[in-house]
């Protein structure tokens, strides 16, 4: 069985605007085995109300999963997606860029 490291994209559903409701998405794909931990965080604290899509897999049998949460961006907050997987020596933390 080959081990595949997750590829992560962290983005908002709509163009970001401070004080305007939005949805933060962390899409993780291309990983194997399927056991993975994905946590959306605000200033390093897990965000409440995050929802997890069903795990699905691609044609090459690698897995993918979407985690999303409703949020209202605030000016100085740092939003991240923390991913833990056995192919990673330590958790990867991706920072959301509102300009993206």
PDB file of C-alpha atoms in Angstrom:
ATOM      1  CA  UNK A   1       0.000   0.000   0.000  1.00  0.00           C
ATOM      2  CA  UNK A   2       1.443   3.337  -0.945  1.00  0.00           C
ATOM      3  CA  UNK A   3       1.338   6.300   1.368  1.00  0.00           C
ATOM      4  CA  UNK A   4       0.162   9.571  -0.142  1.00  0.00           C
ATOM      5  CA  UNK A   5       0.561  12.949   1.543  1.00  0.00           C
ATOM      6  CA  UNK A   6      -2.543  15.164   1.628  1.00  0.00           C
ATOM      7  CA  UNK A   7      -2.759  18.258  -0.550  1.00  0.00           C
ATOM      8  CA  UNK A   8      -4.648  21.043   1.185  1.00  0.00           C
ATOM      9  CA  UNK A   9      -6.594  24.060  -0.067  1.00  0.00           C
ATOM     10  CA  UNK A  10      -8.025  26.599   2.365  1.00  0.00           C
ATOM     11  CA  UNK A  11     -10.447  29.129   0.896  1.00  0.00           C
ATOM     12  CA  UNK A  12     -13.630  31.047   1.586  1.00  0.00           C
ATOM     13  CA  UNK A  13     -16.792  30.358  -0.355  1.00  0.00           C
ATOM     14  CA  UNK A  14     -17.322  34.016  -1.219  1.00  0.00           C
ATOM     15  CA  UNK A  15     -14.862  36.905  -1.605  1.00  0.00           C
ATOM     16  CA  UNK A  16     -13.855  37.844   1.931  1.00  0.00           C
ATOM     17  CA  UNK A  17     -15.131  40.964   3.596  1.00  0.00           C
ATOM     18  CA  UNK A  18     -14.635  41.786   7.287  1.00  0.00           C
ATOM     19  CA  UNK A  19     -17.899  41.514   9.208  1.00  0.00           C
ATOM     20  CA  UNK A  20     -19.741  39.726   6.376  1.00  0.00           C
ATOM     21  CA  UNK A  21     -20.911  36.138   6.846  1.00  0.00           C
ATOM     22  CA  UNK A  22     -19.018  33.596   4.783  1.00  0.00           C
ATOM     23  CA  UNK A  23     -17.993  29.951   4.772  1.00  0.00           C
ATOM     24  CA  UNK A  24     -14.451  28.710   5.344  1.00  0.00           C
ATOM     25  CA  UNK A  25     -13.548  25.543   3.433  1.00  0.00           C
ATOM     26  CA  UNK A  26     -10.589  23.239   3.946  1.00  0.00           C
ATOM     27  CA  UNK A  27     -10.377  20.746   1.084  1.00  0.00           C
ATOM     28  CA  UNK A  28      -7.916  17.904   1.555  1.00  0.00           C
ATOM     29  CA  UNK A  29      -7.195  15.541  -1.322  1.00  0.00           C
ATOM     30  CA  UNK A  30      -4.827  12.942  -2.682  1.00  0.00           C
ATOM     31  CA  UNK A  31      -4.094  11.152   0.589  1.00  0.00           C
ATOM     32  CA  UNK A  32      -3.837   7.489   1.598  1.00  0.00           C
ATOM     33  CA  UNK A  33      -4.559   5.788   3.972  1.00  0.00           C
ATOM     34  CA  UNK A  34      -7.951   7.402   4.668  1.00  0.00           C
ATOM     35  CA  UNK A  35      -7.380   8.079   8.393  1.00  0.00           C
ATOM     36  CA  UNK A  36      -6.907  11.858   8.711  1.00  0.00           C
ATOM     37  CA  UNK A  37      -7.594  14.660  11.160  1.00  0.00           C
ATOM     38  CA  UNK A  38      -8.683  18.035   9.746  1.00  0.00           C
ATOM     39  CA  UNK A  39      -9.357  20.951  12.107  1.00  0.00           C
ATOM     40  CA  UNK A  40     -10.460  24.468  11.190  1.00  0.00           C
ATOM     41  CA  UNK A  41      -9.091  26.971  13.708  1.00  0.00           C
ATOM     42  CA  UNK A  42      -9.448  30.628  14.595  1.00  0.00           C
ATOM     43  CA  UNK A  43      -6.368  31.989  16.387  1.00  0.00           C
ATOM     44  CA  UNK A  44      -5.270  28.411  17.113  1.00  0.00           C
ATOM     45  CA  UNK A  45      -8.568  27.325  18.695  1.00  0.00           C
ATOM     46  CA  UNK A  46     -10.836  24.790  16.935  1.00  0.00           C
ATOM     47  CA  UNK A  47     -13.880  26.524  15.445  1.00  0.00           C
ATOM     48  CA  UNK A  48     -17.299  25.355  16.601  1.00  0.00           C
ATOM     49  CA  UNK A  49     -19.865  24.019  14.168  1.00  0.00           C
ATOM     50  CA  UNK A  50     -17.449  22.642  11.582  1.00  0.00           C
ATOM     51  CA  UNK A  51     -19.095  20.118   9.274  1.00  0.00           C
ATOM     52  CA  UNK A  52     -17.374  17.221   7.562  1.00  0.00           C
ATOM     53  CA  UNK A  53     -18.338  15.893   4.157  1.00  0.00           C
ATOM     54  CA  UNK A  54     -18.294  12.170   3.600  1.00  0.00           C
ATOM     55  CA  UNK A  55     -14.898  10.775   2.747  1.00  0.00           C
ATOM     56  CA  UNK A  56     -14.658  10.094  -0.981  1.00  0.00           C
ATOM     57  CA  UNK A  57     -11.974   8.757  -3.235  1.00  0.00           C
ATOM     58  CA  UNK A  58     -10.586   9.594  -6.644  1.00  0.00           C
ATOM     59  CA  UNK A  59      -9.898   7.389  -9.657  1.00  0.00           C
ATOM     60  CA  UNK A  60      -6.432   6.615  -8.288  1.00  0.00           C
ATOM     61  CA  UNK A  61      -7.910   5.426  -4.951  1.00  0.00           C
ATOM     62  CA  UNK A  62      -6.554   8.395  -3.047  1.00  0.00           C
ATOM     63  CA  UNK A  63      -9.002   9.981  -0.634  1.00  0.00           C
ATOM     64  CA  UNK A  64     -10.480  13.456  -0.312  1.00  0.00           C
ATOM     65  CA  UNK A  65     -12.587  15.273   2.249  1.00  0.00           C
ATOM     66  CA  UNK A  66     -14.048  18.728   2.699  1.00  0.00           C
ATOM     67  CA  UNK A  67     -14.442  20.409   6.083  1.00  0.00           C
ATOM     68  CA  UNK A  68     -16.367  23.670   6.229  1.00  0.00           C
ATOM     69  CA  UNK A  69     -17.682  26.092   8.802  1.00  0.00           C
ATOM     70  CA  UNK A  70     -19.791  29.247   8.693  1.00  0.00           C
ATOM     71  CA  UNK A  71     -17.811  32.234   9.911  1.00  0.00           C
ATOM     72  CA  UNK A  72     -17.680  36.005   9.846  1.00  0.00           C
ATOM     73  CA  UNK A  73     -14.119  37.155   9.169  1.00  0.00           C
ATOM     74  CA  UNK A  74     -12.735  39.577  11.732  1.00  0.00           C
ATOM     75  CA  UNK A  75      -9.873  41.927  10.982  1.00  0.00           C
ATOM     76  CA  UNK A  76      -7.102  40.589  13.188  1.00  0.00           C
ATOM     77  CA  UNK A  77      -8.083  36.943  13.501  1.00  0.00           C
ATOM     78  CA  UNK A  78      -5.927  34.234  11.934  1.00  0.00           C
ATOM     79  CA  UNK A  79      -7.839  31.361  10.366  1.00  0.00           C
ATOM     80  CA  UNK A  80      -6.043  28.089   9.753  1.00  0.00           C
ATOM     81  CA  UNK A  81      -6.619  24.491   8.772  1.00  0.00           C
ATOM     82  CA  UNK A  82      -4.624  21.924  10.728  1.00  0.00           C
ATOM     83  CA  UNK A  83      -4.085  18.557   9.061  1.00  0.00           C
ATOM     84  CA  UNK A  84      -2.712  15.435  10.753  1.00  0.00           C
ATOM     85  CA  UNK A  85      -1.904  12.307   8.731  1.00  0.00           C
ATOM     86  CA  UNK A  86       0.521   9.434   9.141  1.00  0.00           C
ATOM     87  CA  UNK A  87       2.568  10.608   6.128  1.00  0.00           C
ATOM     88  CA  UNK A  88       3.339  13.858   7.977  1.00  0.00           C
ATOM     89  CA  UNK A  89       6.063  14.019  10.630  1.00  0.00           C
ATOM     90  CA  UNK A  90       4.125  16.792  12.338  1.00  0.00           C
ATOM     91  CA  UNK A  91       0.746  18.447  11.738  1.00  0.00           C
ATOM     92  CA  UNK A  92       0.605  20.843   8.807  1.00  0.00           C
ATOM     93  CA  UNK A  93      -1.075  24.177   9.457  1.00  0.00           C
ATOM     94  CA  UNK A  94      -2.304  26.190   6.495  1.00  0.00           C
ATOM     95  CA  UNK A  95      -3.134  29.866   6.927  1.00  0.00           C
ATOM     96  CA  UNK A  96      -6.144  31.355   5.166  1.00  0.00           C
ATOM     97  CA  UNK A  97      -5.305  34.302   2.918  1.00  0.00           C
ATOM     98  CA  UNK A  98      -8.377  36.564   2.560  1.00  0.00           C
ATOM     99  CA  UNK A  99      -6.951  37.964  -0.678  1.00  0.00           C
ATOM    100  CA  UNK A 100      -6.980  34.537  -2.319  1.00  0.00           C
TER     101      UNK A 100
END
